[in-house]
XYZ file of C-alpha atoms in Angstrom:
568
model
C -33.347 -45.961 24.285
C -35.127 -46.179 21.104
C -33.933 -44.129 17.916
C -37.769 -43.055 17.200
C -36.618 -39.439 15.378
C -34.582 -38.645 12.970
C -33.072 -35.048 12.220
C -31.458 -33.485 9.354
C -28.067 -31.317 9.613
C -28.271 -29.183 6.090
C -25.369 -27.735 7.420
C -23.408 -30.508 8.415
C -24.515 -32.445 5.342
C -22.295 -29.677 3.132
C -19.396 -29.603 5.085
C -19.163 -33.438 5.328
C -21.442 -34.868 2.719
C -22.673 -36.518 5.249
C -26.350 -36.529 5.592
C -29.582 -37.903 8.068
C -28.367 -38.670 11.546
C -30.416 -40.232 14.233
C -32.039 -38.378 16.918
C -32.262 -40.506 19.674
C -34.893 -39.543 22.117
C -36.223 -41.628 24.740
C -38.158 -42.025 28.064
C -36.879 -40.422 31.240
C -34.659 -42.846 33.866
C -35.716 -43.452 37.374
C -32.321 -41.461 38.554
C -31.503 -38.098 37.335
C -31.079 -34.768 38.304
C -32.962 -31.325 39.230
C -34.694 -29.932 35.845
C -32.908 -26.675 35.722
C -32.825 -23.381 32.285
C -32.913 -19.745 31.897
C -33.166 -17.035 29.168
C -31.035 -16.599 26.054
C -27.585 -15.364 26.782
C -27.365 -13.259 23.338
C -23.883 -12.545 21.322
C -23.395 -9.440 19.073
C -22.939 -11.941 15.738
C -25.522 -13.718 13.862
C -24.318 -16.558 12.713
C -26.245 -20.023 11.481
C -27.428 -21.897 13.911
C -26.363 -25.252 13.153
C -23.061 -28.100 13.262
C -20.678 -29.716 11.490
C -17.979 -32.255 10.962
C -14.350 -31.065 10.401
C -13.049 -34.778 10.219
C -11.853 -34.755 14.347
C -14.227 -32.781 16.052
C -18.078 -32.084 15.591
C -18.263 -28.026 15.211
C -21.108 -26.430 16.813
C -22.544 -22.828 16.053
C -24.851 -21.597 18.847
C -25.883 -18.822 16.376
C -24.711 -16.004 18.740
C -21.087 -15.815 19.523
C -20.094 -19.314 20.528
C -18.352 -22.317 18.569
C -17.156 -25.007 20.317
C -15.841 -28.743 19.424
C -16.201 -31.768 20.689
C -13.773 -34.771 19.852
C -15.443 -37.310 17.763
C -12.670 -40.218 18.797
C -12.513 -39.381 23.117
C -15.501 -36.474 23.682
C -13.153 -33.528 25.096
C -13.976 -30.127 24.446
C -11.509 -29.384 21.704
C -12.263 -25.674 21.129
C -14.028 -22.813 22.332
C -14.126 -19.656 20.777
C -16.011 -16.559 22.151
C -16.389 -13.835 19.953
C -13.391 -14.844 17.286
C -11.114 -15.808 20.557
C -10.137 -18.915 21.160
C -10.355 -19.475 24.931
C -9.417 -23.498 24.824
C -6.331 -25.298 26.394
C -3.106 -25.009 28.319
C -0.517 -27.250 27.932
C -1.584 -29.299 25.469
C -4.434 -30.503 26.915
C -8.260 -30.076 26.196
C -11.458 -29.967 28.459
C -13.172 -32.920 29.012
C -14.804 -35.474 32.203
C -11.687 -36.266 34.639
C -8.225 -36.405 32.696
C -9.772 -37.115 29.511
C -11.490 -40.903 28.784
C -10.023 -41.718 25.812
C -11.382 -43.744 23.024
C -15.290 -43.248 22.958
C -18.292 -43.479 20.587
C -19.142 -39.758 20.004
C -22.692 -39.245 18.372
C -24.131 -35.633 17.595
C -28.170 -34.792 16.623
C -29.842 -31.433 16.416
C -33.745 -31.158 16.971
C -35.102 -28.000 16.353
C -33.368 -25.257 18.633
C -31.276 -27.668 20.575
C -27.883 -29.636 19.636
C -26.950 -32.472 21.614
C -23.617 -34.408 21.318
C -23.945 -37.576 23.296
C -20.603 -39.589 24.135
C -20.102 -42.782 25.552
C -17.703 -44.631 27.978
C -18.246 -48.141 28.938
C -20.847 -47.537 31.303
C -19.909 -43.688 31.637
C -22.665 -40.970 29.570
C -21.664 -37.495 28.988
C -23.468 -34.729 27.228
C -22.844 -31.749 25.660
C -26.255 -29.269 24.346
C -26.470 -25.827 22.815
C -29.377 -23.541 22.614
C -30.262 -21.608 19.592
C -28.982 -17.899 20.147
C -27.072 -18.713 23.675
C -23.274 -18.441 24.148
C -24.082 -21.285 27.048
C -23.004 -24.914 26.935
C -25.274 -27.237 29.451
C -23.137 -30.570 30.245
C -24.577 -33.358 31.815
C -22.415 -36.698 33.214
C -24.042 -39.979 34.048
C -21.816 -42.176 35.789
C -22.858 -46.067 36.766
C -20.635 -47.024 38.787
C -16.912 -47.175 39.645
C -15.370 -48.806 35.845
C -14.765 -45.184 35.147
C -13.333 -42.872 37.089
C -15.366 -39.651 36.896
C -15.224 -37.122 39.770
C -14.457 -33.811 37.849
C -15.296 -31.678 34.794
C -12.309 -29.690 34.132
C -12.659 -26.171 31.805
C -8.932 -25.566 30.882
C -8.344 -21.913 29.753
C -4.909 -20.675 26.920
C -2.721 -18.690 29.738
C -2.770 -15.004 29.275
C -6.511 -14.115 28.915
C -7.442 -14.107 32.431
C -4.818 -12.803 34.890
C -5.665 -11.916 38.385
C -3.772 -14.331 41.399
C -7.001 -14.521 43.652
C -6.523 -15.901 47.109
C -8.258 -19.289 46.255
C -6.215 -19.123 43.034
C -3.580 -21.680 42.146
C -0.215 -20.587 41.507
C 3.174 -22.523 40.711
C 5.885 -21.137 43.191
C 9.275 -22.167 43.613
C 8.810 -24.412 46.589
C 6.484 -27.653 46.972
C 5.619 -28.207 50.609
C 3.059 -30.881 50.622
C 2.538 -33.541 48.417
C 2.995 -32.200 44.780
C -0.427 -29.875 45.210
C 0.762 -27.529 47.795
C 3.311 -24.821 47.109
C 4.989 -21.478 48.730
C 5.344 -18.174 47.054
C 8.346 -16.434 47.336
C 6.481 -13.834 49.653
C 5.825 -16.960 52.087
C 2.188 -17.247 51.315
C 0.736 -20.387 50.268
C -0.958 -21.562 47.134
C -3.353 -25.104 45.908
C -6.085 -25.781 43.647
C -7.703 -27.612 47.100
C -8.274 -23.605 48.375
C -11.214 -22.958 47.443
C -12.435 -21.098 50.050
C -15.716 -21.175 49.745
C -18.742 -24.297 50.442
C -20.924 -25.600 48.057
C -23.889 -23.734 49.955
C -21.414 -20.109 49.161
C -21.544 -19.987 45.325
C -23.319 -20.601 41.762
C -20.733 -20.192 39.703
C -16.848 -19.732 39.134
C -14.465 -17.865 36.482
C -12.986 -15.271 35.323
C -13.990 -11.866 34.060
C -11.238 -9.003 32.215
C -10.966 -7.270 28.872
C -14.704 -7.633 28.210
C -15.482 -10.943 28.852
C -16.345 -13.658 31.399
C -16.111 -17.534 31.367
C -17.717 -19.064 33.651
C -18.721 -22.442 34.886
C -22.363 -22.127 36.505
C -22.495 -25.558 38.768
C -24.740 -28.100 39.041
C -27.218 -28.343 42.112
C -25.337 -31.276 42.956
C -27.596 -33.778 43.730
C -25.837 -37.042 42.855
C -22.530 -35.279 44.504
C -21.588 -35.825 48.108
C -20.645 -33.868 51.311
C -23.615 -31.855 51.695
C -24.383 -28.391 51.825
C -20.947 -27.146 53.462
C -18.480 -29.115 51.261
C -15.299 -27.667 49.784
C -13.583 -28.891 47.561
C -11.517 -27.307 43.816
C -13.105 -24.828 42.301
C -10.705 -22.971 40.099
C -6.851 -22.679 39.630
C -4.371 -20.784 37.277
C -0.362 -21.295 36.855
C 1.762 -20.184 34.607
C 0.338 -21.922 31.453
C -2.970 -21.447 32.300
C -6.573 -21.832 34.557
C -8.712 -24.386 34.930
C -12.631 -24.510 36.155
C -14.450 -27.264 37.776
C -17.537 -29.135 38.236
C -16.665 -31.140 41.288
C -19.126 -34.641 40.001
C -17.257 -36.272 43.477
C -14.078 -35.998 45.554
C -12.839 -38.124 47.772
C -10.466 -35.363 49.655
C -11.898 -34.946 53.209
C -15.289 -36.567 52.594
C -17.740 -37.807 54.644
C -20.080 -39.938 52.476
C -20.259 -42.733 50.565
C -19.644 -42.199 46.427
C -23.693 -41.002 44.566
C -24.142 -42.365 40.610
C -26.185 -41.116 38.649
C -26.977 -38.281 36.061
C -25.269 -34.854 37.120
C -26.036 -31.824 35.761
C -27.158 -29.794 34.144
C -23.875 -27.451 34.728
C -23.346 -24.646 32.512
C -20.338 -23.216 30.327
C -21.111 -19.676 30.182
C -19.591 -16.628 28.428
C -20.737 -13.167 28.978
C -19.782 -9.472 27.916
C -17.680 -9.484 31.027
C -20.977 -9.804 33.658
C -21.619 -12.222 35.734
C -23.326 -15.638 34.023
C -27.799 -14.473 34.113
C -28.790 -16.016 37.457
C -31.526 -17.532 35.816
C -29.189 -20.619 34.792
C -28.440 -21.174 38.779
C -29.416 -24.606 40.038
C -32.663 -24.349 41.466
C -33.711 -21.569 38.952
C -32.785 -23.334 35.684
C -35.427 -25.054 33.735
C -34.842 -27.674 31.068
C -37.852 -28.559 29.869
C -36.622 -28.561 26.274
C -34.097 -31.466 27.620
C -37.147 -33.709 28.786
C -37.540 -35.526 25.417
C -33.308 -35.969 24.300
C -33.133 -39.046 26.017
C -30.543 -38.160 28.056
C -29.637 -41.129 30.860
C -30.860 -40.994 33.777
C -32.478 -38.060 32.897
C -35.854 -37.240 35.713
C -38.123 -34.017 34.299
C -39.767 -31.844 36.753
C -42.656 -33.882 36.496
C -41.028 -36.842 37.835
C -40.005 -34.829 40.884
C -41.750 -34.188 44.259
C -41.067 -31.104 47.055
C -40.164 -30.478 50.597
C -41.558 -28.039 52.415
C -41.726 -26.861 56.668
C -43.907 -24.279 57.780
C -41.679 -23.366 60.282
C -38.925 -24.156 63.040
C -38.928 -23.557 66.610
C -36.086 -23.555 69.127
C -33.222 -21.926 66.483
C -30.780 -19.614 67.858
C -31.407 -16.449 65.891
C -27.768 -15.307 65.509
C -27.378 -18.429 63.523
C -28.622 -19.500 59.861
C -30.024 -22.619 59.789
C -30.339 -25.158 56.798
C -32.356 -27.844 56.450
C -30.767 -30.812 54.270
C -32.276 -34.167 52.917
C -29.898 -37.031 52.179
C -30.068 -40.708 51.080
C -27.625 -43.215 49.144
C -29.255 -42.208 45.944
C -29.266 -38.453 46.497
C -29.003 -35.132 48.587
C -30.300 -31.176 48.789
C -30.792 -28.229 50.703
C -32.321 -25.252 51.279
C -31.980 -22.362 53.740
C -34.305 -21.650 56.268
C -36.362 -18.247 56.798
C -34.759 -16.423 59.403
C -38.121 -15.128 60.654
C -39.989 -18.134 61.552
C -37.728 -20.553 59.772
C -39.732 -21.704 56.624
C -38.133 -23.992 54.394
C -38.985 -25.376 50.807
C -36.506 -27.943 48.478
C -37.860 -28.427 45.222
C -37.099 -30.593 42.706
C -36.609 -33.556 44.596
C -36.183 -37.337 43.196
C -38.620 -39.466 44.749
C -37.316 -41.581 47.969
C -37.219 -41.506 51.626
C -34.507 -39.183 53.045
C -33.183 -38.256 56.352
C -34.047 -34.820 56.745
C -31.292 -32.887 59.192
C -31.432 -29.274 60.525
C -28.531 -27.714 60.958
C -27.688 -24.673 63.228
C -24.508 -23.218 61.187
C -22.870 -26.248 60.200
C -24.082 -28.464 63.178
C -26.958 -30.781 63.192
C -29.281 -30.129 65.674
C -32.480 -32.087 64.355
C -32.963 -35.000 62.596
C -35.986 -37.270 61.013
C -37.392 -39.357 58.262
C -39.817 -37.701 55.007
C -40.455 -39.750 52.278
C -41.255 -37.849 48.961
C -43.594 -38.797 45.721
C -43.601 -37.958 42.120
C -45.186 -34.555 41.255
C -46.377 -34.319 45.144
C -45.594 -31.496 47.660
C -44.937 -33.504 51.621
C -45.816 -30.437 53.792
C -44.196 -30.406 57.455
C -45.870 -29.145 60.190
C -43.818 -27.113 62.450
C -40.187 -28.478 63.630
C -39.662 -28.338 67.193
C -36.003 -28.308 67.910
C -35.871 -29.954 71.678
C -33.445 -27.521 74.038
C -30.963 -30.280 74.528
C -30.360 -30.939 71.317
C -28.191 -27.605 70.727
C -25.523 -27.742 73.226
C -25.141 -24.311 73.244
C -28.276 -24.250 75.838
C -26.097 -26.091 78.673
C -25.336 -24.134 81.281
C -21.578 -23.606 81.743
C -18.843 -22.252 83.769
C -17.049 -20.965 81.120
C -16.926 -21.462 76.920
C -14.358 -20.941 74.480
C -16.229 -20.352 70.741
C -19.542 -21.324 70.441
C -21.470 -24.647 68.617
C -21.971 -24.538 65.423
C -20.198 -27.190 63.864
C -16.986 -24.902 62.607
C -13.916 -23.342 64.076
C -15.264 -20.242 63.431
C -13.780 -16.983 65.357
C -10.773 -19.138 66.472
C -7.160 -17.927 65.202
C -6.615 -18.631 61.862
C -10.203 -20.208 61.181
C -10.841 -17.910 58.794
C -7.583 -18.074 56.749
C -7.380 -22.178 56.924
C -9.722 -22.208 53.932
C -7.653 -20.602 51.962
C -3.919 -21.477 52.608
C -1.716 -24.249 53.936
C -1.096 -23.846 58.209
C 2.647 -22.706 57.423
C 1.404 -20.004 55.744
C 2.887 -16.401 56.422
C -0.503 -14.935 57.313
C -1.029 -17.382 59.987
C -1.064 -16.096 63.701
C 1.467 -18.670 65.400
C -0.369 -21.828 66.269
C 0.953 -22.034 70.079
C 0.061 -19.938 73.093
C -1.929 -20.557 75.923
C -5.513 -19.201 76.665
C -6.896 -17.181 80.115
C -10.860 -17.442 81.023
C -11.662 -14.393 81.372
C -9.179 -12.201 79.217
C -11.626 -11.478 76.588
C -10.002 -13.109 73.840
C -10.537 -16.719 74.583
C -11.534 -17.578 71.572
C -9.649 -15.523 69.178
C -6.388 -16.512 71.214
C -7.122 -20.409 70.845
C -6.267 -21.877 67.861
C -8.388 -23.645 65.241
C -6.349 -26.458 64.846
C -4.235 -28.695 67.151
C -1.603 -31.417 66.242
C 0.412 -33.665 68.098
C 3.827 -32.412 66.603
C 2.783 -28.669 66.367
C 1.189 -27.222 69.166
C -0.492 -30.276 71.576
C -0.478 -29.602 75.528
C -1.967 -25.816 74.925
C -2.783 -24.437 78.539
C -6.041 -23.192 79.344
C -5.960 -21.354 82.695
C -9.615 -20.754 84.599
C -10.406 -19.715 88.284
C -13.102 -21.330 90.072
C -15.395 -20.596 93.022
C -15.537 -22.820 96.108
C -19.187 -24.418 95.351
C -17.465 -24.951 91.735
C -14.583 -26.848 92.926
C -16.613 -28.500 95.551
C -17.831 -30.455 93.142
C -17.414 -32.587 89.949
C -18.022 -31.330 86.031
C -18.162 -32.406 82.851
C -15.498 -30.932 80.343
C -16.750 -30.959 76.678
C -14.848 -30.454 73.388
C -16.269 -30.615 70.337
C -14.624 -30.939 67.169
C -15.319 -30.720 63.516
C -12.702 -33.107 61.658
C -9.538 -34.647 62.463
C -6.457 -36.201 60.427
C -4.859 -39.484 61.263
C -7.367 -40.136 64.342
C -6.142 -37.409 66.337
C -8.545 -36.464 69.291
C -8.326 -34.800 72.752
C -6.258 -36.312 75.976
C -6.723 -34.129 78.875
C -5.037 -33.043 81.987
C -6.506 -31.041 84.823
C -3.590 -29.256 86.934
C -1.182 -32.384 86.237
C -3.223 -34.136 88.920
C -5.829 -35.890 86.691
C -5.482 -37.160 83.063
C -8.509 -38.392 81.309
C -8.185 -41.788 79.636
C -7.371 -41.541 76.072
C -10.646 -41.502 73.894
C -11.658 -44.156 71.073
C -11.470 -42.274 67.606
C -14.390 -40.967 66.228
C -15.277 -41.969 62.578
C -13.611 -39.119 60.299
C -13.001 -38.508 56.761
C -8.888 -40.836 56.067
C -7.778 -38.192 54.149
C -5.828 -34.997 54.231
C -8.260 -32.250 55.776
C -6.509 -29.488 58.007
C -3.931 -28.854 55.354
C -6.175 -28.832 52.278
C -8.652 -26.032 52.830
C -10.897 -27.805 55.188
C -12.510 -28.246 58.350
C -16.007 -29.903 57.595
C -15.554 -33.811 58.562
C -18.242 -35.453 60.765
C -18.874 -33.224 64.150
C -18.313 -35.035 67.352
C -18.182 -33.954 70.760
C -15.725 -35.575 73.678
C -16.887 -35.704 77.463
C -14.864 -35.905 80.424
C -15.845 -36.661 83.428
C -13.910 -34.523 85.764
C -14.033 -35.412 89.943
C -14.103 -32.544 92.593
C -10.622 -33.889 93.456
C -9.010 -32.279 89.953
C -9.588 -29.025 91.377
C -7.676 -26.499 93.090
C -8.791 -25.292 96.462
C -7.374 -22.253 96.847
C -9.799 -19.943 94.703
C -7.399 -17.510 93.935
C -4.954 -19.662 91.961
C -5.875 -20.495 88.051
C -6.621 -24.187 87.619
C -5.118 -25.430 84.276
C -6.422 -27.581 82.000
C -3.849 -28.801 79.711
C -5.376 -30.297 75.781
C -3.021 -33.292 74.389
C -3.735 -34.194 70.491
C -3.083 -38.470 70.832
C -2.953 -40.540 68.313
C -0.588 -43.752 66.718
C -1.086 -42.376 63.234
C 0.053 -39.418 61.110
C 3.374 -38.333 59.811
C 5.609 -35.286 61.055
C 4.832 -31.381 61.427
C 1.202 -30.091 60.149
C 0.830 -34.032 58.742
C 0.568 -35.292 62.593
C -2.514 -36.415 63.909
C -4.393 -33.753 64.330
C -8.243 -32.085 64.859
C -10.155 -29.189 64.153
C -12.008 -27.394 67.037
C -15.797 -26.458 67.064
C -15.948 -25.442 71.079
C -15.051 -26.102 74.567
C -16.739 -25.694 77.918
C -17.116 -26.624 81.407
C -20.854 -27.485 82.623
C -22.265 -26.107 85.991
């Protein structure tokens, strides 16, 4: 980057004595992220526009109701004070890129209407800017490579300004029953910063919101990120001494794709009169066109970008929504298709060839290549999604759920993204399940593991042409910890040889708020000779969870469950 303009800080010179600093700006990288910006976010004061240097920190005045500081020796977010409050820190500890990244050159420039403080990490960039008149700050984090580790921005809030004990909240309780993240309240509910509830498709922003004021954290569209559209992963927490928000940059917890570098951002620090943050700074919405020239790194303006767009998709199952991702080493998005005729458009895309997947709910039902060019639109004619590839077209016997690449309307599906499995609120996790009861699915549980509820019993009846002949059993799953996966046995007659493990996230999943992992379906062949004769008995199809790995209780091997049938 070249240092081709030079600013002047009246302001800061006074405080400091200090006078012309260097404005670097400098032509945009070949990586970056989405251009995103939206209108000013006004305070009630009207103070100077402008920064300064206290000795430790660099002191910025948005000019509304904002000052924040930045550490001139490691680049944390030393202070933020809304309206005279001081909102910064619990427990000792400021805001800053992963757990703070200690000593780092810290530079600060102000052109015009805009203040950017730049800091530096070995190969690690992170930016902080303010807008004249806004009580927003946009953050931006540029990591190389894997010399620094970088997967979170972290907002930590004083204890005491924002108390409300939200289901995805984070509370300490007197009992730790998972590694040192997953605790018990007295009341026998459960409690993490992993329960976030919600995927990366469900929200635009998290915080908090009481006596008049909200602090939020407005993310990022997540392009250098990984896991895709349906992702979970920490979000928020508060304990006793405080809340924290996050920018997720990466997470390793239950993930299913390689690590993205590159420029993130930007995400936005925002504080309102107690509202929600203006939806105009969502991703996708946001433009940053005053950001083009700061010479941020890695750093691609709109310009720079190219679209996506499909007139239309055929074969979708109505009752579903469908999205329509594109993914490649360097980068991934998404976009929802039109539930009339199933138009999609995805903006603001780098350059680059990318698989492009359609997904019915959370399963992927489509996939092929589009390549996309600077400042060019790649139209798609019509997508034709073929009958077999949804396998909810097969005709079956019977069917317990339905595909869509979740657990969803199984017991406890619902509450699994939110609390531990030895939560209170959790329907118990054994019992068998009866074809034809009406509550097949609801009865069945989300989750099986080998040490907490493997050889479930599901009991079916079947005509004489049916068990005349042989069928194929299916059972698709979403995830699965420690390589568990299906064993069957049809009326202790017939056991199905034990399946080769699928490739699935290593990490802890089922316990941690999270089903998404990579779907996979398991086929048995099943020969007429399984079958009961006699049509009036129930034939009973037991489901083992196998595996050599995993520990003990809800840490066994174990899998998630997206459906199961029996094909005609």
């Amino acid at each position: 980057m070249s240092e081709n303009t030079v600013s002047e800080n009246p302001r800061a010179a006074a405080a400091t004595g200090v006078g012309r600093r260097a404005f670097v700006v400098g032509a945009a990288a070949a990586a970056g992220t989405a251009a995103l910006a939206g209108p000013l976010a006004t305070g009630a004061s009207a103070a100077a526009f402008g920064w300064s240097d206290d000795g430790s920190n660099y002191v910025v005045d948005t000019g509304a109701s904002l000052v924040f500081k930045v550490s001139k020796s490691n680049g944390d977010l030393s202070s933020l004070v809304y309206k005279g409050t001081e909102y910064q820190g619990y427990g000792g500890k400021n805001s800053h890129i992963e757990s703070g990244l200690g000593s780092s050159t810290v530079t600060i420039a102000q052109s015009g209407s805009t203040i950017l403080v730049s800091v530096a990490h070995g190969t690690l960039r992170h930016y902080y800017a303010a807008r004249s008149g806004e009580n927003n700050i946009y953050l931006w984090t540029n990591r190389a490579d894997t010399s620094v580790a970088s997967t979170r921005f972290i907002l930590r809030v004083k204890a005491g300004l924002f108390l409300n004990d939200e289901p995805d909240s984070y509370t300490y309780a007197p009992t730790t029953i998972e590694a040192s993240d997953v605790f018990q309240k007295s009341d026998g509910q459960t409690r993490s910063k992993h329960y976030s509830k919600l995927r990366v498709i469900d929200y635009n922003y998290v915080g908090w919101s009481a006596n008049g004021v909200g602090l939020w954290i407005v993310r990022s569209n997540h392009e250098k990120a990984s896991g895709g559209p349906f992702y979970r992963s920490l979000l928020r927490h508060q304990s006793a001494d405080g809340g924290g928000l996050y920018e997720i940059l990466h997470y390793a917890q239950n993930q299913t794709e390689n690590e993205r570098f590159g420029l993130q951002g930007p995400y936005v620090i925002a504080l309102t009169d107690g509202g929600a943050p203006s939806s105009s700074l969502y991703a996708g919405t946001l433009t940053t066109s005053w950001a083009d020239s700061l010479g941020i790194s890695g750093y691609v303006a709109s310009g720079g970008r190219g679209k996506v767009a499909g007139v239309g998709i055929t074969g979708r199952n109505t009752a579903y929504p469908y999205t329509v991702g594109l993914a490649n080493s360097a980068a991934q998005y998404w976009g929802s298709a039109r539930s009339s005729d199933g138009f999609f458009s995805i903006g603001q895309v780098l350059p680059g060839t990318y698989t492009l997947t359609v997904f019915k709910g959370e399963l992927a039902v489509y996939t092929t290549s589009v390549s996309v060019s600077a400042g060019g639109t790649t139209t798609l004619n019509s997508i034709a999604i073929p009958s077999s590839n949804d396998p909810s077209n097969a005709g079956t016997i019977w069917r317990i759920g339905d595909w869509n690449g979740t657990p969803g309307g199984f017991k406890n599906a619902d509450l699994m993204t939110y609390a531990h499995p030895s939560d209170v609120r959790a329907a118990a996790w054994t019992g068998n399940v009866v074809i034809g009861s009406g509550s097949e699915t609801s009865a069945f549980p989300c989750y099986l593991w080998k040490d907490v509820n493997s050889g479930l019993i599901v009991y079916f009846k079947l005509t004489a042409a049916q068990a005349a002949a042989a069928h194929t059993l299916r059972i698709g799953v979403t995830t699965a910890y420690a390589n568990g996966r299906p064993q069957v046995v049809v009326n202790d007659s017939w056991t199905s040889t034990i399946p080769s493990p699928p490739t699935q996230p290593s990490t802890r999943s089922l316990t941690n708020g999270s089903y998404r992992g990579n779907n996979y379906t398991f086929t048995y062949s099943v020969p007429a000779s399984a079958w009961l004769t006699d049509t009036s008995q129930y034939n009973q199809l037991k489901i083992n969870v196998v595996s050599g790995s995993g520990s003990t209780g809800f840490l066994s091997a174990g899998t998630a469950i997206d459906a199961i049938d029996l094909l005609t």
